[in-house]
Each structure stands twice: as C-alpha cells, then as structure tokens.
mmCIF file with all atom_site columns, C-alpha atoms in Angstrom:
data_model
loop_
_atom_site.group_PDB
_atom_site.id
_atom_site.type_symbol
_atom_site.label_atom_id
_atom_site.label_alt_id
_atom_site.label_comp_id
_atom_site.label_asym_id
_atom_site.label_entity_id
_atom_site.label_seq_id
_atom_site.pdbx_PDB_ins_code
_atom_site.Cartn_x
_atom_site.Cartn_y
_atom_site.Cartn_z
_atom_site.occupancy
_atom_site.B_iso_or_equiv
_atom_site.pdbx_formal_charge
_atom_site.auth_seq_id
_atom_site.auth_comp_id
_atom_site.auth_asym_id
_atom_site.auth_atom_id
_atom_site.pdbx_PDB_model_num
ATOM 1   C CA . MET U 1 1   ? 33.083 163.039 123.418 1.00 71.00 ? 1   MET U CA 1
ATOM 2   C CA . GLU U 1 2   ? 35.000 161.437 126.251 1.00 75.00 ? 2   GLU U CA 1
ATOM 3   C CA . ASN U 1 3   ? 32.247 162.180 128.775 1.00 83.00 ? 3   ASN U CA 1
ATOM 4   C CA . CYS U 1 4   ? 29.380 160.991 126.598 1.00 80.00 ? 4   CYS U CA 1
ATOM 5   C CA . GLN U 1 5   ? 27.474 158.210 128.409 1.00 85.00 ? 5   GLN U CA 1
ATOM 6   C CA . SER U 1 6   ? 25.448 157.137 125.391 1.00 89.00 ? 6   SER U CA 1
ATOM 7   C CA . ILE U 1 7   ? 26.078 156.029 121.856 1.00 88.00 ? 7   ILE U CA 1
ATOM 8   C CA . LEU U 1 8   ? 27.192 158.806 119.543 1.00 85.00 ? 8   LEU U CA 1
ATOM 9   C CA . PHE U 1 9   ? 27.093 158.372 115.775 1.00 85.00 ? 9   PHE U CA 1
ATOM 10  C CA . LEU U 1 10  ? 29.259 160.605 113.663 1.00 83.00 ? 10  LEU U CA 1
ATOM 11  C CA . ALA U 1 11  ? 28.886 160.492 109.898 1.00 81.00 ? 11  ALA U CA 1
ATOM 12  C CA . THR U 1 12  ? 31.260 162.465 107.722 1.00 81.00 ? 12  THR U CA 1
ATOM 13  C CA . ASN U 1 13  ? 32.922 162.526 104.364 1.00 72.00 ? 13  ASN U CA 1
ATOM 14  C CA . ARG U 1 14  ? 35.764 164.642 105.795 1.00 77.00 ? 14  ARG U CA 1
ATOM 15  C CA . VAL U 1 15  ? 37.757 161.916 107.560 1.00 80.00 ? 15  VAL U CA 1
ATOM 16  C CA . GLY U 1 16  ? 40.952 163.331 106.068 1.00 79.00 ? 16  GLY U CA 1
ATOM 17  C CA . SER U 1 17  ? 40.598 166.392 108.309 1.00 81.00 ? 17  SER U CA 1
ATOM 18  C CA . PHE U 1 18  ? 40.490 164.382 111.565 1.00 85.00 ? 18  PHE U CA 1
ATOM 19  C CA . GLY U 1 19  ? 43.448 164.776 113.872 1.00 88.00 ? 19  GLY U CA 1
ATOM 20  C CA . ASP U 1 20  ? 45.136 161.826 115.589 1.00 90.00 ? 20  ASP U CA 1
ATOM 21  C CA . ALA U 1 21  ? 43.792 162.848 118.996 1.00 89.00 ? 21  ALA U CA 1
ATOM 22  C CA . PHE U 1 22  ? 40.232 162.825 117.655 1.00 86.00 ? 22  PHE U CA 1
ATOM 23  C CA . VAL U 1 23  ? 40.659 159.474 115.897 1.00 87.00 ? 23  VAL U CA 1
ATOM 24  C CA . SER U 1 24  ? 42.039 157.864 119.070 1.00 88.00 ? 24  SER U CA 1
ATOM 25  C CA . ARG U 1 25  ? 38.728 158.596 120.827 1.00 85.00 ? 25  ARG U CA 1
ATOM 26  C CA . ILE U 1 26  ? 36.635 156.718 118.276 1.00 86.00 ? 26  ILE U CA 1
ATOM 27  C CA . GLN U 1 27  ? 35.811 153.202 119.387 1.00 85.00 ? 27  GLN U CA 1
ATOM 28  C CA . ILE U 1 28  ? 34.299 151.797 116.190 1.00 88.00 ? 28  ILE U CA 1
ATOM 29  C CA . SER U 1 29  ? 34.838 153.122 112.683 1.00 86.00 ? 29  SER U CA 1
ATOM 30  C CA . LEU U 1 30  ? 32.869 152.033 109.643 1.00 86.00 ? 30  LEU U CA 1
ATOM 31  C CA . TYR U 1 31  ? 34.042 152.681 106.120 1.00 83.00 ? 31  TYR U CA 1
ATOM 32  C CA . TYR U 1 32  ? 31.599 153.160 103.282 1.00 81.00 ? 32  TYR U CA 1
ATOM 33  C CA . ARG U 1 33  ? 33.110 152.905 99.847  1.00 85.00 ? 33  ARG U CA 1
ATOM 34  C CA . ASP U 1 34  ? 32.123 155.313 97.112  1.00 86.00 ? 34  ASP U CA 1
ATOM 35  C CA . PHE U 1 35  ? 28.989 154.400 95.210  1.00 90.00 ? 35  PHE U CA 1
ATOM 36  C CA . THR U 1 36  ? 29.282 152.262 92.126  1.00 93.00 ? 36  THR U CA 1
ATOM 37  C CA . GLU U 1 37  ? 27.132 152.944 89.093  1.00 93.00 ? 37  GLU U CA 1
ATOM 38  C CA . ASP U 1 38  ? 24.774 150.181 90.239  1.00 95.00 ? 38  ASP U CA 1
ATOM 39  C CA . ASP U 1 39  ? 24.538 151.758 93.701  1.00 95.00 ? 39  ASP U CA 1
ATOM 40  C CA . HIS U 1 40  ? 23.498 155.070 92.138  1.00 95.00 ? 40  HIS U CA 1
ATOM 41  C CA . LYS U 1 41  ? 20.868 153.314 90.040  1.00 95.00 ? 41  LYS U CA 1
ATOM 42  C CA . GLN U 1 42  ? 19.505 151.473 93.065  1.00 97.00 ? 42  GLN U CA 1
ATOM 43  C CA . VAL U 1 43  ? 19.118 154.686 95.067  1.00 97.00 ? 43  VAL U CA 1
ATOM 44  C CA . TRP U 1 44  ? 17.286 156.384 92.182  1.00 97.00 ? 44  TRP U CA 1
ATOM 45  C CA . LYS U 1 45  ? 15.108 153.292 91.719  1.00 97.00 ? 45  LYS U CA 1
ATOM 46  C CA . THR U 1 46  ? 14.220 153.313 95.419  1.00 97.00 ? 46  THR U CA 1
ATOM 47  C CA . PHE U 1 47  ? 12.944 156.878 95.134  1.00 97.00 ? 47  PHE U CA 1
ATOM 48  C CA . PHE U 1 48  ? 11.047 156.114 91.914  1.00 97.00 ? 48  PHE U CA 1
ATOM 49  C CA . ASP U 1 49  ? 9.403  153.096 93.559  1.00 97.00 ? 49  ASP U CA 1
ATOM 50  C CA . LYS U 1 50  ? 8.456  155.102 96.654  1.00 96.00 ? 50  LYS U CA 1
ATOM 51  C CA . LEU U 1 51  ? 6.952  157.854 94.504  1.00 96.00 ? 51  LEU U CA 1
ATOM 52  C CA . ALA U 1 52  ? 4.969  155.281 92.511  1.00 95.00 ? 52  ALA U CA 1
ATOM 53  C CA . LYS U 1 53  ? 3.702  153.701 95.730  1.00 96.00 ? 53  LYS U CA 1
ATOM 54  C CA . ASP U 1 54  ? 2.849  156.925 97.557  1.00 95.00 ? 54  ASP U CA 1
ATOM 55  C CA . ARG U 1 55  ? 1.606  159.126 94.703  1.00 94.00 ? 55  ARG U CA 1
ATOM 56  C CA . LYS U 1 56  ? 0.888  156.828 91.742  1.00 90.00 ? 56  LYS U CA 1
ATOM 57  C CA . ASP U 1 57  ? -2.434 158.534 90.963  1.00 92.00 ? 57  ASP U CA 1
ATOM 58  C CA . ILE U 1 58  ? -0.922 162.019 91.139  1.00 95.00 ? 58  ILE U CA 1
ATOM 59  C CA . ILE U 1 59  ? 2.551  161.956 89.585  1.00 95.00 ? 59  ILE U CA 1
ATOM 60  C CA . ARG U 1 60  ? 4.675  159.679 87.429  1.00 94.00 ? 60  ARG U CA 1
ATOM 61  C CA . VAL U 1 61  ? 8.235  159.609 86.132  1.00 95.00 ? 61  VAL U CA 1
ATOM 62  C CA . SER U 1 62  ? 8.529  159.487 82.355  1.00 93.00 ? 62  SER U CA 1
ATOM 63  C CA . GLN U 1 63  ? 10.613 156.776 80.732  1.00 94.00 ? 63  GLN U CA 1
ATOM 64  C CA . VAL U 1 64  ? 12.689 159.508 79.069  1.00 95.00 ? 64  VAL U CA 1
ATOM 65  C CA . THR U 1 65  ? 13.566 160.782 82.555  1.00 96.00 ? 65  THR U CA 1
ATOM 66  C CA . LYS U 1 66  ? 14.579 157.326 83.733  1.00 96.00 ? 66  LYS U CA 1
ATOM 67  C CA . ASN U 1 67  ? 16.722 156.894 80.617  1.00 96.00 ? 67  ASN U CA 1
ATOM 68  C CA . TYR U 1 68  ? 18.355 160.283 81.239  1.00 96.00 ? 68  TYR U CA 1
ATOM 69  C CA . ILE U 1 69  ? 19.224 159.243 84.795  1.00 96.00 ? 69  ILE U CA 1
ATOM 70  C CA . PHE U 1 70  ? 20.202 155.618 84.177  1.00 95.00 ? 70  PHE U CA 1
ATOM 71  C CA . GLN U 1 71  ? 21.858 155.871 80.772  1.00 94.00 ? 71  GLN U CA 1
ATOM 72  C CA . GLY U 1 72  ? 22.894 159.491 80.348  1.00 90.00 ? 72  GLY U CA 1
ATOM 73  C CA . LYS U 1 73  ? 26.377 160.717 81.115  1.00 93.00 ? 73  LYS U CA 1
ATOM 74  C CA . GLU U 1 74  ? 25.441 163.986 82.832  1.00 94.00 ? 74  GLU U CA 1
ATOM 75  C CA . VAL U 1 75  ? 23.924 162.429 85.940  1.00 94.00 ? 75  VAL U CA 1
ATOM 76  C CA . LYS U 1 76  ? 26.675 159.783 86.159  1.00 92.00 ? 76  LYS U CA 1
ATOM 77  C CA . LYS U 1 77  ? 29.363 162.481 86.101  1.00 91.00 ? 77  LYS U CA 1
ATOM 78  C CA . MET U 1 78  ? 27.813 164.161 89.143  1.00 92.00 ? 78  MET U CA 1
ATOM 79  C CA . GLU U 1 79  ? 28.846 161.221 91.359  1.00 90.00 ? 79  GLU U CA 1
ATOM 80  C CA . TRP U 1 80  ? 26.157 162.175 93.864  1.00 92.00 ? 80  TRP U CA 1
ATOM 81  C CA . ASN U 1 81  ? 25.958 160.397 97.199  1.00 90.00 ? 81  ASN U CA 1
ATOM 82  C CA . GLY U 1 82  ? 22.650 159.105 98.554  1.00 92.00 ? 82  GLY U CA 1
ATOM 83  C CA . ARG U 1 83  ? 21.731 162.374 100.232 1.00 92.00 ? 83  ARG U CA 1
ATOM 84  C CA . GLU U 1 84  ? 22.465 164.355 97.076  1.00 94.00 ? 84  GLU U CA 1
ATOM 85  C CA . ILE U 1 85  ? 20.367 161.945 95.013  1.00 96.00 ? 85  ILE U CA 1
ATOM 86  C CA . ARG U 1 86  ? 17.503 162.321 97.493  1.00 97.00 ? 86  ARG U CA 1
ATOM 87  C CA . ASN U 1 87  ? 17.779 166.100 97.316  1.00 96.00 ? 87  ASN U CA 1
ATOM 88  C CA . ALA U 1 88  ? 17.925 166.072 93.513  1.00 96.00 ? 88  ALA U CA 1
ATOM 89  C CA . PHE U 1 89  ? 14.897 163.809 93.383  1.00 97.00 ? 89  PHE U CA 1
ATOM 90  C CA . GLN U 1 90  ? 12.894 165.951 95.811  1.00 97.00 ? 90  GLN U CA 1
ATOM 91  C CA . ILE U 1 91  ? 13.726 169.105 93.857  1.00 96.00 ? 91  ILE U CA 1
ATOM 92  C CA . ALA U 1 92  ? 12.754 167.432 90.574  1.00 96.00 ? 92  ALA U CA 1
ATOM 93  C CA . VAL U 1 93  ? 9.413  166.367 92.077  1.00 96.00 ? 93  VAL U CA 1
ATOM 94  C CA . ALA U 1 94  ? 8.831  169.910 93.376  1.00 96.00 ? 94  ALA U CA 1
ATOM 95  C CA . LEU U 1 95  ? 9.624  171.367 89.946  1.00 95.00 ? 95  LEU U CA 1
ATOM 96  C CA . ALA U 1 96  ? 7.239  168.906 88.325  1.00 95.00 ? 96  ALA U CA 1
ATOM 97  C CA . ASP U 1 97  ? 4.531  169.758 90.877  1.00 93.00 ? 97  ASP U CA 1
ATOM 98  C CA . PHE U 1 98  ? 5.055  173.460 90.279  1.00 92.00 ? 98  PHE U CA 1
ATOM 99  C CA . GLY U 1 99  ? 5.111  173.125 86.483  1.00 87.00 ? 99  GLY U CA 1
ATOM 100 C CA . GLY U 1 100 ? 1.999  171.000 86.517  1.00 79.00 ? 100 GLY U CA 1
ATOM 101 C CA . GLU U 1 101 ? 2.447  169.429 83.077  1.00 90.00 ? 101 GLU U CA 1
ATOM 102 C CA . LYS U 1 102 ? 0.218  166.363 82.948  1.00 93.00 ? 102 LYS U CA 1
ATOM 103 C CA . ASP U 1 103 ? 0.208  163.105 81.026  1.00 91.00 ? 103 ASP U CA 1
ATOM 104 C CA . GLU U 1 104 ? -2.737 161.649 79.114  1.00 92.00 ? 104 GLU U CA 1
ATOM 105 C CA . GLU U 1 105 ? -4.135 160.196 82.361  1.00 93.00 ? 105 GLU U CA 1
ATOM 106 C CA . GLY U 1 106 ? -4.031 163.545 84.174  1.00 93.00 ? 106 GLY U CA 1
ATOM 107 C CA . ARG U 1 107 ? -1.005 162.750 86.341  1.00 95.00 ? 107 ARG U CA 1
ATOM 108 C CA . ILE U 1 108 ? 1.783  165.265 86.834  1.00 95.00 ? 108 ILE U CA 1
ATOM 109 C CA . LEU U 1 109 ? 4.739  164.312 84.694  1.00 95.00 ? 109 LEU U CA 1
ATOM 110 C CA . LEU U 1 110 ? 8.242  164.356 86.142  1.00 95.00 ? 110 LEU U CA 1
ATOM 111 C CA . LYS U 1 111 ? 10.391 165.040 83.101  1.00 95.00 ? 111 LYS U CA 1
ATOM 112 C CA . ASP U 1 112 ? 14.095 164.911 82.387  1.00 95.00 ? 112 ASP U CA 1
ATOM 113 C CA . ASP U 1 113 ? 14.107 168.733 82.291  1.00 94.00 ? 113 ASP U CA 1
ATOM 114 C CA . HIS U 1 114 ? 13.361 168.753 86.010  1.00 95.00 ? 114 HIS U CA 1
ATOM 115 C CA . VAL U 1 115 ? 16.416 166.614 86.745  1.00 96.00 ? 115 VAL U CA 1
ATOM 116 C CA . GLN U 1 116 ? 18.568 168.498 84.199  1.00 95.00 ? 116 GLN U CA 1
ATOM 117 C CA . GLN U 1 117 ? 17.892 171.810 85.953  1.00 93.00 ? 117 GLN U CA 1
ATOM 118 C CA . ASN U 1 118 ? 19.150 170.269 89.164  1.00 92.00 ? 118 ASN U CA 1
ATOM 119 C CA . VAL U 1 119 ? 22.234 168.779 87.485  1.00 95.00 ? 119 VAL U CA 1
ATOM 120 C CA . HIS U 1 120 ? 23.173 172.148 86.018  1.00 95.00 ? 120 HIS U CA 1
ATOM 121 C CA . MET U 1 121 ? 22.655 174.005 89.302  1.00 93.00 ? 121 MET U CA 1
ATOM 122 C CA . SER U 1 122 ? 24.667 171.408 91.190  1.00 92.00 ? 122 SER U CA 1
ATOM 123 C CA . LYS U 1 123 ? 27.492 171.504 88.627  1.00 92.00 ? 123 LYS U CA 1
ATOM 124 C CA . GLU U 1 124 ? 27.689 175.295 88.853  1.00 94.00 ? 124 GLU U CA 1
ATOM 125 C CA . PHE U 1 125 ? 27.733 175.227 92.646  1.00 92.00 ? 125 PHE U CA 1
ATOM 126 C CA . LYS U 1 126 ? 30.422 172.522 92.820  1.00 88.00 ? 126 LYS U CA 1
ATOM 127 C CA . ALA U 1 127 ? 32.531 174.490 90.336  1.00 89.00 ? 127 ALA U CA 1
ATOM 128 C CA . TYR U 1 128 ? 32.097 177.595 92.498  1.00 91.00 ? 128 TYR U CA 1
ATOM 129 C CA . LEU U 1 129 ? 33.188 175.675 95.619  1.00 87.00 ? 129 LEU U CA 1
ATOM 130 C CA . ASN U 1 130 ? 36.198 174.258 93.794  1.00 84.00 ? 130 ASN U CA 1
ATOM 131 C CA . ASP U 1 131 ? 37.230 177.753 92.673  1.00 88.00 ? 131 ASP U CA 1
ATOM 132 C CA . LEU U 1 132 ? 36.628 179.166 96.128  1.00 88.00 ? 132 LEU U CA 1
ATOM 133 C CA . HIS U 1 133 ? 38.712 176.484 97.843  1.00 79.00 ? 133 HIS U CA 1
ATOM 134 C CA . TRP U 1 134 ? 41.296 175.950 95.087  1.00 75.00 ? 134 TRP U CA 1
ATOM 135 C CA . GLY U 1 135 ? 40.376 172.341 94.428  1.00 71.00 ? 135 GLY U CA 1
ATOM 136 C CA . ASP U 1 136 ? 37.742 169.676 94.711  1.00 70.00 ? 136 ASP U CA 1
ATOM 137 C CA . GLU U 1 137 ? 36.586 168.113 97.984  1.00 64.00 ? 137 GLU U CA 1
ATOM 138 C CA . ALA U 1 138 ? 39.320 165.487 97.959  1.00 61.00 ? 138 ALA U CA 1
ATOM 139 C CA . LYS U 1 139 ? 41.978 168.241 97.849  1.00 63.00 ? 139 LYS U CA 1
ATOM 140 C CA . ARG U 1 140 ? 40.237 170.505 100.371 1.00 56.00 ? 140 ARG U CA 1
ATOM 141 C CA . VAL U 1 141 ? 40.855 168.110 103.274 1.00 56.00 ? 141 VAL U CA 1
ATOM 142 C CA . TYR U 1 142 ? 44.581 168.851 103.031 1.00 57.00 ? 142 TYR U CA 1
ATOM 143 C CA . LYS U 1 143 ? 44.190 172.592 103.537 1.00 54.00 ? 143 LYS U CA 1
#
C-alpha cells in the first residue's frame, strides 16, 4: 500500500480485524452506517424499477412479492446489505425465469416463493457460518 502511486479503494465490513499499523496507512476513511428499514426498501425498489424498465414486456414482480419484501418479517430479519439484496434479487429473477410461470398478459411472474427460497437458503448458510465460527459476524472479528 505504501508504494501505491494511484488511488486505492478498499471496501470492507471487517474493520474490526484491522491492525493499528494498517489503519495508520489509510489516508481517508469513510463510514457507512447499517441500513435502515427505509434503506432496504429503497434498494429493493431500485431493482424493481430497473427490472420494470429493462424487461417490462417479459417479466413482472407480483404485488404479493412486493408485500412479502416490504411488509413481511422474514426479509427484514435478514438485514441484508446492498450486495446481498442485489444477489437475492438476481437469484429470484433467475428462479422466475427458470420456472416460467406467466401472468394473464404472458409475462413471467416473479413470485414471493422465489424470494422465500433465497431467504431460507441464506438463513441456513448464515447459521452454518455462525456455528462454524462460534458466533455471528460481529463476534468473528474478535477471533
């Protein structure tokens, strides 16, 4: 890092594992707070809007799916960051594409089941990681 002649961006959610010597070499640090519920909703909405713009004649998100994401407790409890929301959305779209269930206008229907599958897989994987590392991510930085 010390010999780098250009701008280097480092993004991490593991700041707690940085040593003092590493931190002293950082010239500018930016802190991003955890997402609020409104932040989560805005990220989901951004992906819904992009899908509607790019593929409105091919695929649509059901209102039940939007309600599941915006009002349900399961998705809120996941506390996904923006990248995880993007991944969950992309997987849900792929599952909808693969399943091919269509609405009355012939468009592929992205249903709450597609998001639920992702929520359940993500929950299982996070539980596995927590068991493997004897604690959640916040506790792992101290090991």
